[in-house]
Coordinates of C-alpha atoms in Angstrom, one line a residue:
X1 CA -47.5 40.4 35.4
X2 CA -45.3 40.6 38.6
X3 CA -47.3 40.6 41.7
X4 CA -46.2 41.0 45.5
X5 CA -48.6 40.0 48.2
X6 CA -47.7 40.7 51.8
X7 CA -49.1 38.8 54.9
X8 CA -48.4 38.6 58.5
X9 CA -49.2 42.0 59.7
X10 CA -51.5 42.8 62.7
X11 CA -51.4 44.0 66.2
X12 CA -48.9 43.2 68.8
X13 CA -47.9 44.7 72.2
X14 CA -44.4 46.2 72.6
X15 CA -41.7 43.6 73.0
X16 CA -43.7 41.1 70.9
X17 CA -42.8 39.7 67.5
X18 CA -44.3 39.3 64.1
X19 CA -43.1 37.8 60.7
X20 CA -44.1 39.3 57.5
X21 CA -44.1 37.3 54.3
X22 CA -44.1 38.6 50.6
X23 CA -45.0 36.0 47.9
X24 CA -43.8 36.9 44.7
X25 CA -45.4 35.7 41.4
X26 CA -45.5 36.5 37.7
X27 CA -43.4 36.4 34.6
X28 CA -39.5 35.5 35.2
X29 CA -37.2 38.4 35.9
X30 CA -33.6 38.7 37.5
X31 CA -33.9 39.9 41.0
X32 CA -31.3 42.5 42.0
X33 CA -32.4 42.9 45.6
X34 CA -35.6 42.5 47.9
X35 CA -36.5 44.3 50.6
X36 CA -39.2 45.9 53.1
X37 CA -40.1 49.6 53.3
X38 CA -42.4 51.2 55.9
X39 CA -44.5 54.5 55.9
X40 CA -46.3 56.4 58.6
X41 CA -49.1 58.8 57.4
X42 CA -47.3 62.1 56.8
X43 CA -43.9 60.7 56.7
X44 CA -41.6 59.5 53.9
X45 CA -41.4 55.9 53.0
X46 CA -38.3 54.5 54.5
X47 CA -36.1 51.5 53.8
X48 CA -36.4 49.0 56.7
X49 CA -34.3 46.1 55.4
X50 CA -33.1 44.9 52.1
X51 CA -31.2 41.6 51.0
X52 CA -29.2 41.7 47.7
X53 CA -28.9 38.9 45.1
X54 CA -25.5 37.9 46.6
X55 CA -27.1 37.7 50.2
X56 CA -25.8 40.8 51.6
X57 CA -28.3 42.5 54.0
X58 CA -28.7 46.2 55.0
X59 CA -30.9 47.4 57.9
X60 CA -32.1 50.7 59.0
X61 CA -30.5 51.9 62.2
X62 CA -33.6 52.0 64.0
X63 CA -34.3 48.3 63.5
X64 CA -30.8 46.9 63.4
X65 CA -30.5 44.0 65.8
X66 CA -34.2 43.6 66.1
X67 CA -35.4 42.7 62.4
X68 CA -34.1 40.2 60.2
X69 CA -34.7 39.7 56.5
X70 CA -34.4 36.6 54.5
X71 CA -35.6 34.8 51.4
X72 CA -36.4 31.3 50.1
X73 CA -34.1 29.5 47.8
X74 CA -36.2 30.2 44.9
X75 CA -36.6 33.8 45.5
X76 CA -40.5 33.2 45.6
X77 CA -40.8 34.8 49.1
X78 CA -39.3 37.3 51.3
X79 CA -39.6 37.5 54.9
X80 CA -39.2 40.1 57.6
X81 CA -38.9 38.5 61.3
X82 CA -39.5 41.4 63.6
X83 CA -38.5 40.9 67.3
X84 CA -38.7 43.4 70.2
X85 CA -41.3 45.5 68.6
X86 CA -41.6 49.1 69.7
X87 CA -44.4 51.6 69.4
X88 CA -42.2 53.5 66.8
X89 CA -42.5 50.5 64.6
X90 CA -46.2 51.1 63.9
X91 CA -46.6 51.6 60.2
X92 CA -47.6 50.2 56.9
X93 CA -45.1 47.7 55.7
X94 CA -44.4 47.4 51.9
X95 CA -42.6 44.6 50.1
X96 CA -40.2 45.7 47.4
X97 CA -38.5 43.7 44.6
X98 CA -35.8 45.4 42.4
X99 CA -35.7 43.6 39.1
X100 CA -33.2 43.8 36.3
X101 CA -34.0 43.6 32.6
X102 CA -32.1 46.3 30.6
X103 CA -32.4 48.5 33.8
X104 CA -33.8 48.4 37.2
X105 CA -37.5 48.1 37.8
X106 CA -39.1 48.2 41.1
X107 CA -42.4 46.3 42.3
X108 CA -44.3 47.1 45.3
X109 CA -46.8 45.0 47.3
X110 CA -50.1 46.7 48.6
X111 CA -48.8 46.9 52.1
X112 CA -49.8 45.4 55.6
X113 CA -50.4 47.2 58.5
X114 CA -48.3 46.6 61.7
X115 CA -49.6 48.1 64.9
X116 CA -47.6 48.0 68.1
X117 CA -49.3 49.3 71.2
X118 CA -50.1 48.4 74.7

């Protein structure tokens, strides 16, 4: 089965940087998009960044200019470079892959904690 494993989370001071990685494995499938979501307890999971199969990117307004999403050439790994982190960025970050068979199927990682505090 398809598996997504995130890494790179941790604690950082405001203004610091982290890079999240998501390794994708499993049976072959056609990827429509890859992205990162985050969720704070009691809040709805929100889209942080997304990259489509043709390379277009989309960012939440709150992170635009500070975060950068990218992928490797084989689409085995998706990254999220997070710079100038703010306290408000504290959340569990989830990797997402949207695949296409006959319809769209979403896959999710287990999540990685990012804590920004002084």
